[in-house]
Short mmCIF file of C-alpha atoms in Angstrom, two decimals:
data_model
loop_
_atom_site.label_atom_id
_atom_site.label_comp_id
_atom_site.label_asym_id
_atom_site.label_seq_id
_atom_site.Cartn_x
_atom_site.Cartn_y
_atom_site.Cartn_z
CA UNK A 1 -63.56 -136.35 24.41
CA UNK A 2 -63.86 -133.52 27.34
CA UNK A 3 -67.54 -135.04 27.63
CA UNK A 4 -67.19 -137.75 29.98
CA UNK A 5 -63.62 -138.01 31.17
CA UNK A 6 -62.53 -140.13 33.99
CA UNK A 7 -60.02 -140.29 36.42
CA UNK A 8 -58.49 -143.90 36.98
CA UNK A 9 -57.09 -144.69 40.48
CA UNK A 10 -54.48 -146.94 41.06
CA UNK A 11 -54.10 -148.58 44.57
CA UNK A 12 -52.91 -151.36 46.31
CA UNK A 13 -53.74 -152.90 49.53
CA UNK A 14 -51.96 -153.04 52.00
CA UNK A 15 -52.71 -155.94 54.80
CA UNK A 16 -51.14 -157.82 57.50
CA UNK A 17 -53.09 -160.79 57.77
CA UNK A 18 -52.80 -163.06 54.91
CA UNK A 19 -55.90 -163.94 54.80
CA UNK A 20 -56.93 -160.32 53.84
CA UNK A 21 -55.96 -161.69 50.08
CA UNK A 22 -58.80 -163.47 49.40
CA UNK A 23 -61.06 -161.27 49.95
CA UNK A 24 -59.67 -159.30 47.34
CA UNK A 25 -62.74 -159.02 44.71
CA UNK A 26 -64.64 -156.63 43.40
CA UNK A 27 -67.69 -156.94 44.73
CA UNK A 28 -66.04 -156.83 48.29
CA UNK A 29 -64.12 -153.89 47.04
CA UNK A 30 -66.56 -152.06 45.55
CA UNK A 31 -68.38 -152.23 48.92
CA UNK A 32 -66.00 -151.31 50.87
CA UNK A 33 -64.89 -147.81 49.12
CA UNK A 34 -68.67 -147.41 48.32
CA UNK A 35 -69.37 -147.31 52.26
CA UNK A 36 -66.16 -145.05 52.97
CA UNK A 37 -67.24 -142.56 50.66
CA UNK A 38 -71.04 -142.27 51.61
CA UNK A 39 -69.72 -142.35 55.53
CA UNK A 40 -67.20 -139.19 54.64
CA UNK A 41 -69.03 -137.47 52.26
CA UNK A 42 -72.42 -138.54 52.91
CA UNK A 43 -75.23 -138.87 49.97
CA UNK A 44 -73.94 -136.11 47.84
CA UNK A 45 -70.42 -137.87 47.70
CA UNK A 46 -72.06 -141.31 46.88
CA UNK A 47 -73.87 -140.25 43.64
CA UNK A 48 -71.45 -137.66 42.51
CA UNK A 49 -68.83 -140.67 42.56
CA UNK A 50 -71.61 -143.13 41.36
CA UNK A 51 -69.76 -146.25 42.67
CA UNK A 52 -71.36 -149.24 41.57
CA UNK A 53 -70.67 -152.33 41.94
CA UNK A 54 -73.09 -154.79 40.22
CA UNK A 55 -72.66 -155.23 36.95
CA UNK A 56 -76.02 -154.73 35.27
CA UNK A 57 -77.55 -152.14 34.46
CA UNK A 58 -80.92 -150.68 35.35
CA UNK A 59 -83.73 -151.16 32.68
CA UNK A 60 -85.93 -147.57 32.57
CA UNK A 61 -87.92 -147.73 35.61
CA UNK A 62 -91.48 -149.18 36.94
CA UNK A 63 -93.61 -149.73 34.44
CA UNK A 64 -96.06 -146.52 33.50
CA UNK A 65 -99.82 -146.36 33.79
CA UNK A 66 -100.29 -146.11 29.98
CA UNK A 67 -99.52 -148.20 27.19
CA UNK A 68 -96.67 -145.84 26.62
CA UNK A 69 -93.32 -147.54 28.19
CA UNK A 70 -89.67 -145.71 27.15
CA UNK A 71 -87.05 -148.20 28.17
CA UNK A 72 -83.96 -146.31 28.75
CA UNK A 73 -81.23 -148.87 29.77
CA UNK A 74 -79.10 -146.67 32.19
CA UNK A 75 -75.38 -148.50 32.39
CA UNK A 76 -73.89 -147.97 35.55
CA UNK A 77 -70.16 -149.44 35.08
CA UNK A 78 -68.82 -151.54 37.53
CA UNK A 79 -66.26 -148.75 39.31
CA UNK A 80 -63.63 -151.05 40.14
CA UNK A 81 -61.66 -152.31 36.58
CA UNK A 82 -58.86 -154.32 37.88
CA UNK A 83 -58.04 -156.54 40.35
CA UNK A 84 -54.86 -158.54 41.25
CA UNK A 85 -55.30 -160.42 44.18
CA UNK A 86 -51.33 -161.77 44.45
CA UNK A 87 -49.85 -158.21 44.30
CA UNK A 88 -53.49 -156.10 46.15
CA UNK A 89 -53.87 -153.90 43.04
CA UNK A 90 -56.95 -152.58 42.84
CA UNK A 91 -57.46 -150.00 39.66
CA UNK A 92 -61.02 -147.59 40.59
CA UNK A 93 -62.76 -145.48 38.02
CA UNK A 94 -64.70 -142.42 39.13
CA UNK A 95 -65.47 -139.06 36.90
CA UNK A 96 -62.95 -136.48 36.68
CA UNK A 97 -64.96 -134.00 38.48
CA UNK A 98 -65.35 -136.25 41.72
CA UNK A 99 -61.65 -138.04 41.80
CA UNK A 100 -60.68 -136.08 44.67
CA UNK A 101 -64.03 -137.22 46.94
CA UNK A 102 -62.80 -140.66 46.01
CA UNK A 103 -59.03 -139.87 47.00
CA UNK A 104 -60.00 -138.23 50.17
CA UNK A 105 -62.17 -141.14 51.00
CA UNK A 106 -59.72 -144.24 50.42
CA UNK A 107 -57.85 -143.57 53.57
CA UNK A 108 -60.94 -144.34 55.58
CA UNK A 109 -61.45 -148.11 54.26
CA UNK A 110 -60.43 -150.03 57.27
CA UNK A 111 -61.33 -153.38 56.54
CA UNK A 112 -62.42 -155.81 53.86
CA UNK A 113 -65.55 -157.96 54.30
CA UNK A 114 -65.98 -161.38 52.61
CA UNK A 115 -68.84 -164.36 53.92
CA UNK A 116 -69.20 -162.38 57.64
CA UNK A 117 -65.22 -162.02 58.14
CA UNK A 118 -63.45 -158.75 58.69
CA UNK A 119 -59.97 -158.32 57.72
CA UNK A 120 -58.10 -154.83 58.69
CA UNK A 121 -56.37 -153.34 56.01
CA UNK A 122 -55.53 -150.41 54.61
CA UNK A 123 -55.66 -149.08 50.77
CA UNK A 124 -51.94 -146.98 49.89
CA UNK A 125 -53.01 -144.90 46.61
CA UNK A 126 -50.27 -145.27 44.11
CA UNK A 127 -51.17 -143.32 41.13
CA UNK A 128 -53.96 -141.19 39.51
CA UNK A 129 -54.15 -141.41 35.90
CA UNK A 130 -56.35 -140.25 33.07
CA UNK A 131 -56.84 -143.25 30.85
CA UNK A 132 -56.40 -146.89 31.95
CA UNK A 133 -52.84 -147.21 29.98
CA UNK A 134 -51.06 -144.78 31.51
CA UNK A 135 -52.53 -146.51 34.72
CA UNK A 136 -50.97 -150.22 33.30
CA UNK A 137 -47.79 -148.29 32.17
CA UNK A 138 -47.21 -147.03 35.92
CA UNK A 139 -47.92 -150.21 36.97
CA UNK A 140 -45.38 -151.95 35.40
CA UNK A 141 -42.82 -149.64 36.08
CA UNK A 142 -43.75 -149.80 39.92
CA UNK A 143 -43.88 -153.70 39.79
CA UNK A 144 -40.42 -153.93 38.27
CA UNK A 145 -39.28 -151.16 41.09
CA UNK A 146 -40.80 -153.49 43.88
CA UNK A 147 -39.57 -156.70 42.14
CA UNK A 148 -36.11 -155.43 42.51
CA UNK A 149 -36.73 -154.33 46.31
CA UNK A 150 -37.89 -157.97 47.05
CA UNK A 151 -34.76 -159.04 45.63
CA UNK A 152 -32.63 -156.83 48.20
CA UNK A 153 -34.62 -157.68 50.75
CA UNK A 154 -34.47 -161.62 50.18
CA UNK A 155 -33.13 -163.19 53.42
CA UNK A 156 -32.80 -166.84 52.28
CA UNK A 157 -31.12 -167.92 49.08
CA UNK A 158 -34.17 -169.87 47.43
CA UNK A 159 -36.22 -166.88 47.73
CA UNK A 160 -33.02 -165.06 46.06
CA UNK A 161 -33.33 -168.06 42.91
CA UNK A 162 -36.82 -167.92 42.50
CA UNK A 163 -37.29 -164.01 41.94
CA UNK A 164 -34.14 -163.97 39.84
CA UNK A 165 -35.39 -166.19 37.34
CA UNK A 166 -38.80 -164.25 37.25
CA UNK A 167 -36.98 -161.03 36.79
CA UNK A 168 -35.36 -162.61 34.31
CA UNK A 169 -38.13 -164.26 32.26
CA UNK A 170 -40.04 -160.99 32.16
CA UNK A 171 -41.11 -159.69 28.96
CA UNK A 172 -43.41 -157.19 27.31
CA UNK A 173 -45.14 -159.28 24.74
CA UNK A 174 -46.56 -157.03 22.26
CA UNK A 175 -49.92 -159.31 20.89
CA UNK A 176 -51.34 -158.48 17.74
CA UNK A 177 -54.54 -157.07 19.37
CA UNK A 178 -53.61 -155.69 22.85
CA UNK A 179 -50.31 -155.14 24.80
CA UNK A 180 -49.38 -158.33 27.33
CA UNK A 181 -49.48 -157.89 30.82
CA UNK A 182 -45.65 -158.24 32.37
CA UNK A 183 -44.95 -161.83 34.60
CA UNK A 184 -45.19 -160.80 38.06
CA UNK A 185 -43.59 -162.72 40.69
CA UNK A 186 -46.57 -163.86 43.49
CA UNK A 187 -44.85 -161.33 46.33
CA UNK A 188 -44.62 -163.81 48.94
CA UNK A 189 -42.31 -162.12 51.77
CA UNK B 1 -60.37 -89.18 55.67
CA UNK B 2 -61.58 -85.56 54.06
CA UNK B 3 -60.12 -82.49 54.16
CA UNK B 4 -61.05 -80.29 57.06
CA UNK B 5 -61.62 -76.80 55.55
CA UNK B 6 -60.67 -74.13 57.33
CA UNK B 7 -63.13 -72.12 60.07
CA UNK B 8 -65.82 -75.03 59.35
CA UNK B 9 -66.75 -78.00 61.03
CA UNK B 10 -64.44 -81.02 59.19
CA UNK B 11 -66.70 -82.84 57.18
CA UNK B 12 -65.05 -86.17 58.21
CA UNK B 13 -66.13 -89.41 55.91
CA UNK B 14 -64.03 -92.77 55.73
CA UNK B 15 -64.65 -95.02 53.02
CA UNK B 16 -63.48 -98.21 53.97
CA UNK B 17 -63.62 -100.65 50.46
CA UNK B 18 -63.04 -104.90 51.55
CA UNK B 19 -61.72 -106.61 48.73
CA UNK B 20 -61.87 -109.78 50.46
CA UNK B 21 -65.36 -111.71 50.08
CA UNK B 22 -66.43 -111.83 53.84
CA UNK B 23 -65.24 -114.77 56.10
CA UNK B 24 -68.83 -115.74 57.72
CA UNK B 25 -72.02 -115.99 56.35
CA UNK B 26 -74.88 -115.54 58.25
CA UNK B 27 -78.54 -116.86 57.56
CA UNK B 28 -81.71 -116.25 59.02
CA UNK B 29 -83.76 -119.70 59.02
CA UNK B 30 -87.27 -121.09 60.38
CA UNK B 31 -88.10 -124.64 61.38
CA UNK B 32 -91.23 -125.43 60.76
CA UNK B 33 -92.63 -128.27 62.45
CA UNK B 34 -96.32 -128.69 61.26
CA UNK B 35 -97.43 -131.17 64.36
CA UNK B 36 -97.41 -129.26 67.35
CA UNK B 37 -95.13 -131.23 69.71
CA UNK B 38 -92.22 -130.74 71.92
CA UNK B 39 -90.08 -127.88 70.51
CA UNK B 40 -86.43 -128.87 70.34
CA UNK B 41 -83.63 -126.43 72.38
CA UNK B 42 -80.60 -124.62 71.92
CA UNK B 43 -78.68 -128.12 71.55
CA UNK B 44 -81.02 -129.99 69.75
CA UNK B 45 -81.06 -127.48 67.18
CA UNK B 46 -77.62 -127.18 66.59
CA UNK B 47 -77.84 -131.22 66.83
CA UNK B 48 -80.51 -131.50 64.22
CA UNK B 49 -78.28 -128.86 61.81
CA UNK B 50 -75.11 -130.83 62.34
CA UNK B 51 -77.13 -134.28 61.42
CA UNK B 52 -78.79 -132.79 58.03
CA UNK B 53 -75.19 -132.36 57.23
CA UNK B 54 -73.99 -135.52 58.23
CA UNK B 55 -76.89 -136.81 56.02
CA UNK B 56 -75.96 -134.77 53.03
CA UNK B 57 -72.16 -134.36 53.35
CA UNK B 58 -71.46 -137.33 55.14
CA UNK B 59 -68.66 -136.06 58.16
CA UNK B 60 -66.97 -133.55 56.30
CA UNK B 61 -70.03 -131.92 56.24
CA UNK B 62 -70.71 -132.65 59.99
CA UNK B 63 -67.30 -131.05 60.54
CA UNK B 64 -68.55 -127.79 58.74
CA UNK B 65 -67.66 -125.18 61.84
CA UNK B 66 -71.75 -123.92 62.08
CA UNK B 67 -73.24 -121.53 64.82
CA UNK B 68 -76.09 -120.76 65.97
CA UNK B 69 -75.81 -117.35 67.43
CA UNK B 70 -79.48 -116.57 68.25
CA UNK B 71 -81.90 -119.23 68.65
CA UNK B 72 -85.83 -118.45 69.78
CA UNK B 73 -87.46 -121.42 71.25
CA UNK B 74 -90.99 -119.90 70.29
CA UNK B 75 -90.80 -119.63 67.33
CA UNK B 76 -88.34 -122.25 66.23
CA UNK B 77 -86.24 -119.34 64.38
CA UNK B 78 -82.45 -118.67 64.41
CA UNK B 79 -79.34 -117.00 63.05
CA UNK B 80 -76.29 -119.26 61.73
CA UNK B 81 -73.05 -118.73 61.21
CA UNK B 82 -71.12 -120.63 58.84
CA UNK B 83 -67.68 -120.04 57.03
CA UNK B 84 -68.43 -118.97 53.72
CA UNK B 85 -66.90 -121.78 51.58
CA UNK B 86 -69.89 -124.14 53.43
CA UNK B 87 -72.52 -121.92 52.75
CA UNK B 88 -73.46 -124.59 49.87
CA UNK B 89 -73.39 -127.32 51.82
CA UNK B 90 -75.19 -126.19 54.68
CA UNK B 91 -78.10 -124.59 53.01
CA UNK B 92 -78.36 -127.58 50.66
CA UNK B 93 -78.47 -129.66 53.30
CA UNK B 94 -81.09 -127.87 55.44
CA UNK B 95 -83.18 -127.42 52.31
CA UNK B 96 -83.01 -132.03 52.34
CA UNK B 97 -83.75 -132.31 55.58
CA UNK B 98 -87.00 -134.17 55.98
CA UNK B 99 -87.71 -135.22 59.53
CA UNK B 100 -86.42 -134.44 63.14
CA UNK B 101 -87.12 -137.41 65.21
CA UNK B 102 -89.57 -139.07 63.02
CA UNK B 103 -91.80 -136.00 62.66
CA UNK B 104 -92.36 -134.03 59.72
CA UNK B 105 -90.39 -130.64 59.58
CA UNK B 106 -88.54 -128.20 57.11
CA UNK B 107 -86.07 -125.57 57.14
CA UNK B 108 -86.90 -122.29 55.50
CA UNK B 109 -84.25 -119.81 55.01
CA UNK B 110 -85.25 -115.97 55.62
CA UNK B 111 -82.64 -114.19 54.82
CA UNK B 112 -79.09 -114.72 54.34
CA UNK B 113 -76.45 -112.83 53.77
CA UNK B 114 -72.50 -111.61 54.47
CA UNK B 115 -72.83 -109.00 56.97
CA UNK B 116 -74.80 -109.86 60.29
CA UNK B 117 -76.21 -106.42 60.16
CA UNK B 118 -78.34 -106.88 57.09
CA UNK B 119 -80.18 -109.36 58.78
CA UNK B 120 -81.66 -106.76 61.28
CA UNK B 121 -83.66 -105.43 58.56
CA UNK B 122 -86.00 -107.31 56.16
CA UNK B 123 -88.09 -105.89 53.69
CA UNK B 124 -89.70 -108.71 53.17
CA UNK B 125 -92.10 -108.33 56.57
CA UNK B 126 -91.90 -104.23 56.03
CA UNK B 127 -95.50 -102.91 56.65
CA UNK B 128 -95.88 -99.41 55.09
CA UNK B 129 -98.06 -97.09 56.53
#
């Protein structure tokens, strides 16, 4: 379907204050990358990458003179489809033609905002991928990559038990209806 | 170069063919500012340029290398100079620009075009006798 393809981009972010975690939602999000893109690439950036994100979508606008009244619902998507708060994934949508206004723009979100409190972080872009699978697919690979890492890098033994038997209990569940999502350790360093 | 025949005057011609599409363009623009107040200068010009692109193309489009090579107080008109793969962006973004310090104003574009030279000329404004 060459009509209406989109580009799905996978990042995660990247914080040192703790706190920055629960800020992690979309709405926050949403605001954030929508406010580095229109300070980058100013008002043409913003609609070409039409980041939105409420979820509802605009009923056909104010109400004519006449009797006559076309209601064209226009759906604007919520941009940002994923969200892991534990692990900082954040999975963006944007059309194909505009990815790279979106891509140029992530390294310019400095901070998150949540209830009047700024936390600085930075977003690290992992992958770029066409549909959302090959996004999950990537994503799994990565988390088992960075699972294993963690393990290296364990300095106490606990730590060392406790991802060990999460490594160990994960499993690709194959549901009738969709594909599960794999058991991620909480990364707590 | 030609040949130069012999006994006569050498009938010298170059033809000099770019295959390259020109670095620069170069446009000819008016700013017309329907209230007659305080006319801006040199620097507020460029200022006002480099903000309709800031508007437009946020600071990549502020970071657009623009010129103003000529610029006539009197009667608000100048010459830019921007690198050709802005010349989008800049004269979409001149064409959106409503206001210069909360007054009413608007770009108009003359002329434009890839060789400073064809600017000197506009026959447009040509009276014929």
């Amino acid at each position: 379907h060459p009509a209406l393809s989109r580009r799905y981009v996978l990042c995660e972010v990247v914080s040192e204050d703790p706190r920055c975690r629960q800020c992690i939602e979309d709405r926050a999000l949403g605001l954030a990358v929508r406010d580095a893109i229109a300070r980058v690439h100013g008002d043409y950036g913003l609609a070409c990458c039409s980041i939105s994100f409420t979820g509802a979508g605009e009923t056909g606008g104010p109400g004519g003179a006449g009797s006559l009244r076309v209601r064209s619902p226009v759906r604007v998507s919520p941009a940002v489809k994923y969200l892991n708060a534990y692990t900082g994934t954040v999975l963006l949508r944007c059309r194909k033609d505009s990815y790279r206004l979106l891509c140029s723009a992530l390294p310019f979100v400095r901070y998150l905002e949540s209830r009047a409190q700024r936390y600085p972080c930075f977003l690290n872009t992992l992958h770029v991928g066409g549909t959302i699978r090959t996004c999950q697919k990537f994503l799994i690979q990565y988390n088992r990559t960075q699972l294993l890492r963690l393990l290296q890098n364990c300095t106490n033994e606990e730590e060392r038990q406790c991802i060990q038997k999460s490594l160990l209990s994960c499993s690709l569940t194959e549901e009738k209806s969709q594909s599960g999502d794999e058991e991620e350790d909480d990364g707590t360093e | 170069r030609g040949p130069a025949g012999r006994g006569m005057a050498a009938a010298a011609f170059e033809r000099r063919v770019l295959r390259r599409a020109a670095e620069h363009h170069y446009l000819r623009v008016r700013l017309e500012l329907p209230d007659g107040g305080a006319r801006p200068n040199a620097a507020q010009f460029k200022q006002l340029v480099v903000t309709a692109l800031r508007e437009l193309h946020g600071e990549v489009g502020a970071a657009l290398p623009v010129d103003v090579l000529i610029y006539e107080e009197k009667t608000l008109s100048a010459i830019l100079r921007v690198i050709s793969s802005g010349l989008v962006k800049l004269w979409s973004a001149l064409t959106l620009l409503g206001f210069y310090q909360n007054r009413r104003c608007a770009f108009r574009v003359l002329q434009t075009s890839p060789f400073l030279l064809a600017l000197s000329g506009n026959s447009r404004e040509l009276v014929l006798d």
